[in-house]
Amino acid sequence: MSEIKDLLPFLYEKLKLYSYEDKCSLEDSSFLLSFSGGMDSAVMASLMVDIHKIYNIKVGFAHINHNSHNQSAKAENLCSKFSNYNHIEYYCHELFFTTNRNFEALARKKRYEVLNNIAERYSYNFILTAHHLDDQLETLLMKKKDGGDWISKIGIRERLGKIRRPFLQKSKKELTMYGKGMDIKWVTDPTNTDITKRRNKIRHRELPQA
């Protein structure tokens, strides 16, 4: 079970590198995690609690409730309870949408606007998201099918503005194994299996055959 042993030092080294690139020490850096309550962000939240306790760095969790499925309230409740139990600063913001058209792109735009506003208001150096290798592969396959330019074919970037995505080199399988091994709780978005949504079709039908 080396994945369980290696994930904490892996994330620690990533955070230390981001801080170094920003010309400051890890102890003087601050990190705001986008905490959806799903598997990947729940794993990162658990690791960030450990790093916060060990190195006494400033950590905050931000939950953006898109009110997009019947588990939204449950996910918000999980994030709130976990943050409060571990004495982590917690920010919650609700979003409402009047249409499902281009939902993923619109939700992403609004979510990052909120995250950047929180980071600016409460002085966080970095915003962390828990995108992983499987997300990257899905994105690259979609870009390839769209025939986009070379910039879009880069896929999900690890560094963009304040955003940092330390899990891009880790697979969903690795993160799930860690989460189950450490008995981490999360909420599964029921819309993730809806193959009428393009990303889900790529994930469940096309990527396994690529």
PDB file of N, CA, C and O in Angstrom, residues 123-170:
ATOM      1  N   SER A 123      -6.744  36.811   1.714  1.00  0.00           N
ATOM      2  CA  SER A 123      -5.277  36.768   1.570  1.00  0.00           C
ATOM      3  C   SER A 123      -4.708  35.352   1.513  1.00  0.00           C
ATOM      4  O   SER A 123      -3.810  34.990   2.285  1.00  0.00           O
ATOM      5  N   TYR A 124      -5.226  34.557   0.579  1.00  0.00           N
ATOM      6  CA  TYR A 124      -4.633  33.239   0.309  1.00  0.00           C
ATOM      7  C   TYR A 124      -3.699  33.360  -0.898  1.00  0.00           C
ATOM      8  O   TYR A 124      -4.077  33.924  -1.930  1.00  0.00           O
ATOM      9  N   ASN A 125      -2.501  32.811  -0.763  1.00  0.00           N
ATOM     10  CA  ASN A 125      -1.538  32.850  -1.865  1.00  0.00           C
ATOM     11  C   ASN A 125      -1.952  31.961  -3.032  1.00  0.00           C
ATOM     12  O   ASN A 125      -1.728  32.312  -4.192  1.00  0.00           O
ATOM     13  N   PHE A 126      -2.530  30.802  -2.689  1.00  0.00           N
ATOM     14  CA  PHE A 126      -2.822  29.802  -3.720  1.00  0.00           C
ATOM     15  C   PHE A 126      -4.237  29.245  -3.554  1.00  0.00           C
ATOM     16  O   PHE A 126      -4.754  29.149  -2.442  1.00  0.00           O
ATOM     17  N   ILE A 127      -4.813  28.867  -4.688  1.00  0.00           N
ATOM     18  CA  ILE A 127      -6.080  28.142  -4.716  1.00  0.00           C
ATOM     19  C   ILE A 127      -5.777  26.731  -5.218  1.00  0.00           C
ATOM     20  O   ILE A 127      -5.195  26.563  -6.294  1.00  0.00           O
ATOM     21  N   LEU A 128      -6.141  25.726  -4.458  1.00  0.00           N
ATOM     22  CA  LEU A 128      -5.903  24.341  -4.833  1.00  0.00           C
ATOM     23  C   LEU A 128      -7.186  23.703  -5.365  1.00  0.00           C
ATOM     24  O   LEU A 128      -8.261  23.890  -4.799  1.00  0.00           O
ATOM     25  N   THR A 129      -7.060  22.961  -6.458  1.00  0.00           N
ATOM     26  CA  THR A 129      -8.154  22.113  -6.906  1.00  0.00           C
ATOM     27  C   THR A 129      -7.624  20.684  -7.000  1.00  0.00           C
ATOM     28  O   THR A 129      -6.419  20.471  -7.138  1.00  0.00           O
ATOM     29  N   ALA A 130      -8.533  19.726  -6.936  1.00  0.00           N
ATOM     30  CA  ALA A 130      -8.125  18.315  -6.848  1.00  0.00           C
ATOM     31  C   ALA A 130      -8.251  17.589  -8.182  1.00  0.00           C
ATOM     32  O   ALA A 130      -8.450  16.371  -8.213  1.00  0.00           O
ATOM     33  N   HIS A 131      -8.134  18.311  -9.300  1.00  0.00           N
ATOM     34  CA  HIS A 131      -8.131  17.639 -10.606  1.00  0.00           C
ATOM     35  C   HIS A 131      -7.014  16.590 -10.650  1.00  0.00           C
ATOM     36  O   HIS A 131      -5.905  16.847 -10.188  1.00  0.00           O
ATOM     37  N   HIS A 132      -7.321  15.441 -11.239  1.00  0.00           N
ATOM     38  CA  HIS A 132      -6.341  14.358 -11.282  1.00  0.00           C
ATOM     39  C   HIS A 132      -6.071  13.922 -12.716  1.00  0.00           C
ATOM     40  O   HIS A 132      -6.588  14.525 -13.679  1.00  0.00           O
ATOM     41  N   LEU A 133      -5.260  12.897 -12.867  1.00  0.00           N
ATOM     42  CA  LEU A 133      -4.808  12.449 -14.182  1.00  0.00           C
ATOM     43  C   LEU A 133      -5.971  12.035 -15.081  1.00  0.00           C
ATOM     44  O   LEU A 133      -5.967  12.314 -16.282  1.00  0.00           O
ATOM     45  N   ASP A 134      -6.976  11.384 -14.520  1.00  0.00           N
ATOM     46  CA  ASP A 134      -8.126  10.965 -15.324  1.00  0.00           C
ATOM     47  C   ASP A 134      -8.855  12.176 -15.888  1.00  0.00           C
ATOM     48  O   ASP A 134      -9.318  12.157 -17.042  1.00  0.00           O
ATOM     49  N   ASP A 135      -8.997  13.243 -15.091  1.00  0.00           N
ATOM     50  CA  ASP A 135      -9.600  14.486 -15.585  1.00  0.00           C
ATOM     51  C   ASP A 135      -8.808  15.029 -16.767  1.00  0.00           C
ATOM     52  O   ASP A 135      -9.374  15.505 -17.753  1.00  0.00           O
ATOM     53  N   GLN A 136      -7.475  14.970 -16.637  1.00  0.00           N
ATOM     54  CA  GLN A 136      -6.609  15.473 -17.703  1.00  0.00           C
ATOM     55  C   GLN A 136      -6.805  14.673 -18.995  1.00  0.00           C
ATOM     56  O   GLN A 136      -6.923  15.250 -20.080  1.00  0.00           O
ATOM     57  N   LEU A 137      -6.843  13.359 -18.878  1.00  0.00           N
ATOM     58  CA  LEU A 137      -7.003  12.512 -20.062  1.00  0.00           C
ATOM     59  C   LEU A 137      -8.348  12.756 -20.738  1.00  0.00           C
ATOM     60  O   LEU A 137      -8.440  12.800 -21.971  1.00  0.00           O
ATOM     61  N   GLU A 138      -9.401  12.924 -19.942  1.00  0.00           N
ATOM     62  CA  GLU A 138     -10.718  13.228 -20.500  1.00  0.00           C
ATOM     63  C   GLU A 138     -10.687  14.555 -21.260  1.00  0.00           C
ATOM     64  O   GLU A 138     -11.225  14.665 -22.373  1.00  0.00           O
ATOM     65  N   THR A 139     -10.052  15.549 -20.658  1.00  0.00           N
ATOM     66  CA  THR A 139      -9.986  16.873 -21.277  1.00  0.00           C
ATOM     67  C   THR A 139      -9.209  16.833 -22.585  1.00  0.00           C
ATOM     68  O   THR A 139      -9.622  17.406 -23.593  1.00  0.00           O
ATOM     69  N   LEU A 140      -8.072  16.140 -22.578  1.00  0.00           N
ATOM     70  CA  LEU A 140      -7.248  16.051 -23.786  1.00  0.00           C
ATOM     71  C   LEU A 140      -7.983  15.333 -24.916  1.00  0.00           C
ATOM     72  O   LEU A 140      -7.869  15.722 -26.087  1.00  0.00           O
ATOM     73  N   LEU A 141      -8.752  14.292 -24.574  1.00  0.00           N
ATOM     74  CA  LEU A 141      -9.512  13.586 -25.599  1.00  0.00           C
ATOM     75  C   LEU A 141     -10.603  14.481 -26.181  1.00  0.00           C
ATOM     76  O   LEU A 141     -10.825  14.486 -27.404  1.00  0.00           O
ATOM     77  N   MET A 142     -11.263  15.273 -25.319  1.00  0.00           N
ATOM     78  CA  MET A 142     -12.282  16.197 -25.816  1.00  0.00           C
ATOM     79  C   MET A 142     -11.669  17.247 -26.723  1.00  0.00           C
ATOM     80  O   MET A 142     -12.227  17.593 -27.772  1.00  0.00           O
ATOM     81  N   LYS A 143     -10.508  17.783 -26.334  1.00  0.00           N
ATOM     82  CA  LYS A 143      -9.849  18.808 -27.147  1.00  0.00           C
ATOM     83  C   LYS A 143      -9.419  18.234 -28.496  1.00  0.00           C
ATOM     84  O   LYS A 143      -9.496  18.906 -29.525  1.00  0.00           O
ATOM     85  N   LYS A 144      -8.944  16.989 -28.464  1.00  0.00           N
ATOM     86  CA  LYS A 144      -8.531  16.338 -29.707  1.00  0.00           C
ATOM     87  C   LYS A 144      -9.715  16.186 -30.656  1.00  0.00           C
ATOM     88  O   LYS A 144      -9.613  16.445 -31.868  1.00  0.00           O
ATOM     89  N   LYS A 145     -10.864  15.769 -30.107  1.00  0.00           N
ATOM     90  CA  LYS A 145     -12.056  15.591 -30.928  1.00  0.00           C
ATOM     91  C   LYS A 145     -12.554  16.930 -31.470  1.00  0.00           C
ATOM     92  O   LYS A 145     -13.122  16.990 -32.562  1.00  0.00           O
ATOM     93  N   ASP A 146     -12.330  17.999 -30.705  1.00  0.00           N
ATOM     94  CA  ASP A 146     -12.769  19.328 -31.139  1.00  0.00           C
ATOM     95  C   ASP A 146     -11.828  19.950 -32.166  1.00  0.00           C
ATOM     96  O   ASP A 146     -12.188  20.936 -32.807  1.00  0.00           O
ATOM     97  N   GLY A 147     -10.601  19.397 -32.286  1.00  0.00           N
ATOM     98  CA  GLY A 147      -9.636  19.958 -33.214  1.00  0.00           C
ATOM     99  C   GLY A 147      -9.190  21.346 -32.824  1.00  0.00           C
ATOM    100  O   GLY A 147      -8.964  22.212 -33.688  1.00  0.00           O
ATOM    101  N   GLY A 148      -9.029  21.596 -31.534  1.00  0.00           N
ATOM    102  CA  GLY A 148      -8.641  22.911 -31.043  1.00  0.00           C
ATOM    103  C   GLY A 148      -7.199  23.261 -31.378  1.00  0.00           C
ATOM    104  O   GLY A 148      -6.444  22.447 -31.912  1.00  0.00           O
ATOM    105  N   ASP A 149      -6.811  24.510 -31.067  1.00  0.00           N
ATOM    106  CA  ASP A 149      -5.440  24.951 -31.336  1.00  0.00           C
ATOM    107  C   ASP A 149      -4.486  24.341 -30.317  1.00  0.00           C
ATOM    108  O   ASP A 149      -4.891  23.645 -29.383  1.00  0.00           O
ATOM    109  N   TRP A 150      -3.203  24.592 -30.495  1.00  0.00           N
ATOM    110  CA  TRP A 150      -2.193  23.939 -29.652  1.00  0.00           C
ATOM    111  C   TRP A 150      -2.316  24.343 -28.186  1.00  0.00           C
ATOM    112  O   TRP A 150      -2.000  23.557 -27.303  1.00  0.00           O
ATOM    113  N   ILE A 151      -2.797  25.565 -27.921  1.00  0.00           N
ATOM    114  CA  ILE A 151      -2.948  25.998 -26.522  1.00  0.00           C
ATOM    115  C   ILE A 151      -4.014  25.160 -25.825  1.00  0.00           C
ATOM    116  O   ILE A 151      -3.822  24.676 -24.708  1.00  0.00           O
ATOM    117  N   SER A 152      -5.154  24.965 -26.489  1.00  0.00           N
ATOM    118  CA  SER A 152      -6.221  24.176 -25.872  1.00  0.00           C
ATOM    119  C   SER A 152      -5.809  22.721 -25.688  1.00  0.00           C
ATOM    120  O   SER A 152      -6.255  22.038 -24.775  1.00  0.00           O
ATOM    121  N   LYS A 153      -4.905  22.244 -26.570  1.00  0.00           N
ATOM    122  CA  LYS A 153      -4.474  20.850 -26.487  1.00  0.00           C
ATOM    123  C   LYS A 153      -3.485  20.607 -25.348  1.00  0.00           C
ATOM    124  O   LYS A 153      -3.103  19.465 -25.094  1.00  0.00           O
ATOM    125  N   ILE A 154      -3.053  21.678 -24.689  1.00  0.00           N
ATOM    126  CA  ILE A 154      -2.229  21.518 -23.490  1.00  0.00           C
ATOM    127  C   ILE A 154      -3.036  20.824 -22.399  1.00  0.00           C
ATOM    128  O   ILE A 154      -2.507  20.088 -21.573  1.00  0.00           O
ATOM    129  N   GLY A 155      -4.347  21.052 -22.422  1.00  0.00           N
ATOM    130  CA  GLY A 155      -5.214  20.439 -21.429  1.00  0.00           C
ATOM    131  C   GLY A 155      -5.295  21.261 -20.154  1.00  0.00           C
ATOM    132  O   GLY A 155      -5.151  22.486 -20.172  1.00  0.00           O
ATOM    133  N   ILE A 156      -5.527  20.580 -19.034  1.00  0.00           N
ATOM    134  CA  ILE A 156      -5.640  21.254 -17.732  1.00  0.00           C
ATOM    135  C   ILE A 156      -4.238  21.628 -17.269  1.00  0.00           C
ATOM    136  O   ILE A 156      -3.362  20.768 -17.177  1.00  0.00           O
ATOM    137  N   ARG A 157      -4.041  22.890 -16.955  1.00  0.00           N
ATOM    138  CA  ARG A 157      -2.714  23.342 -16.539  1.00  0.00           C
ATOM    139  C   ARG A 157      -2.547  23.240 -15.027  1.00  0.00           C
ATOM    140  O   ARG A 157      -3.468  23.552 -14.279  1.00  0.00           O
ATOM    141  N   GLU A 158      -1.375  22.822 -14.601  1.00  0.00           N
ATOM    142  CA  GLU A 158      -1.124  22.692 -13.161  1.00  0.00           C
ATOM    143  C   GLU A 158      -1.061  24.053 -12.485  1.00  0.00           C
ATOM    144  O   GLU A 158      -1.490  24.196 -11.343  1.00  0.00           O
ATOM    145  N   ARG A 159      -0.550  25.048 -13.212  1.00  0.00           N
ATOM    146  CA  ARG A 159      -0.410  26.393 -12.663  1.00  0.00           C
ATOM    147  C   ARG A 159      -1.115  27.391 -13.568  1.00  0.00           C
ATOM    148  O   ARG A 159      -0.853  27.443 -14.762  1.00  0.00           O
ATOM    149  N   LEU A 160      -1.998  28.187 -13.017  1.00  0.00           N
ATOM    150  CA  LEU A 160      -2.683  29.226 -13.782  1.00  0.00           C
ATOM    151  C   LEU A 160      -3.145  30.301 -12.807  1.00  0.00           C
ATOM    152  O   LEU A 160      -4.083  30.090 -12.042  1.00  0.00           O
ATOM    153  N   GLY A 161      -2.451  31.459 -12.823  1.00  0.00           N
ATOM    154  CA  GLY A 161      -2.763  32.488 -11.847  1.00  0.00           C
ATOM    155  C   GLY A 161      -2.484  31.980 -10.446  1.00  0.00           C
ATOM    156  O   GLY A 161      -1.413  31.449 -10.166  1.00  0.00           O
ATOM    157  N   LYS A 162      -3.472  32.094  -9.559  1.00  0.00           N
ATOM    158  CA  LYS A 162      -3.338  31.565  -8.199  1.00  0.00           C
ATOM    159  C   LYS A 162      -3.623  30.065  -8.125  1.00  0.00           C
ATOM    160  O   LYS A 162      -3.359  29.424  -7.117  1.00  0.00           O
ATOM    161  N   ILE A 163      -4.179  29.508  -9.204  1.00  0.00           N
ATOM    162  CA  ILE A 163      -4.614  28.113  -9.201  1.00  0.00           C
ATOM    163  C   ILE A 163      -3.422  27.163  -9.253  1.00  0.00           C
ATOM    164  O   ILE A 163      -2.496  27.346 -10.042  1.00  0.00           O
ATOM    165  N   ARG A 164      -3.462  26.124  -8.413  1.00  0.00           N
ATOM    166  CA  ARG A 164      -2.495  25.044  -8.448  1.00  0.00           C
ATOM    167  C   ARG A 164      -3.249  23.717  -8.380  1.00  0.00           C
ATOM    168  O   ARG A 164      -4.189  23.578  -7.594  1.00  0.00           O
ATOM    169  N   ARG A 165      -2.814  22.765  -9.209  1.00  0.00           N
ATOM    170  CA  ARG A 165      -3.482  21.460  -9.277  1.00  0.00           C
ATOM    171  C   ARG A 165      -2.459  20.345  -9.027  1.00  0.00           C
ATOM    172  O   ARG A 165      -1.970  19.709  -9.969  1.00  0.00           O
ATOM    173  N   PRO A 166      -2.121  20.085  -7.785  1.00  0.00           N
ATOM    174  CA  PRO A 166      -1.028  19.146  -7.468  1.00  0.00           C
ATOM    175  C   PRO A 166      -1.305  17.693  -7.787  1.00  0.00           C
ATOM    176  O   PRO A 166      -0.378  16.887  -7.881  1.00  0.00           O
ATOM    177  N   PHE A 167      -2.568  17.303  -7.982  1.00  0.00           N
ATOM    178  CA  PHE A 167      -2.898  15.893  -8.205  1.00  0.00           C
ATOM    179  C   PHE A 167      -2.905  15.488  -9.683  1.00  0.00           C
ATOM    180  O   PHE A 167      -3.279  14.356 -10.001  1.00  0.00           O
ATOM    181  N   LEU A 168      -2.520  16.371 -10.596  1.00  0.00           N
ATOM    182  CA  LEU A 168      -2.630  16.063 -12.018  1.00  0.00           C
ATOM    183  C   LEU A 168      -1.818  14.837 -12.437  1.00  0.00           C
ATOM    184  O   LEU A 168      -2.105  14.230 -13.468  1.00  0.00           O
ATOM    185  N   GLN A 169      -0.820  14.484 -11.641  1.00  0.00           N
ATOM    186  CA  GLN A 169      -0.008  13.304 -11.959  1.00  0.00           C
ATOM    187  C   GLN A 169      -0.529  12.038 -11.269  1.00  0.00           C
ATOM    188  O   GLN A 169       0.033  10.958 -11.454  1.00  0.00           O
ATOM    189  N   LYS A 170      -1.584  12.175 -10.489  1.00  0.00           N
ATOM    190  CA  LYS A 170      -2.120  11.038  -9.743  1.00  0.00           C
ATOM    191  C   LYS A 170      -3.428  10.563 -10.370  1.00  0.00           C
ATOM    192  O   LYS A 170      -4.286  11.361 -10.729  1.00  0.00           O
TER     193      LYS A 170
END
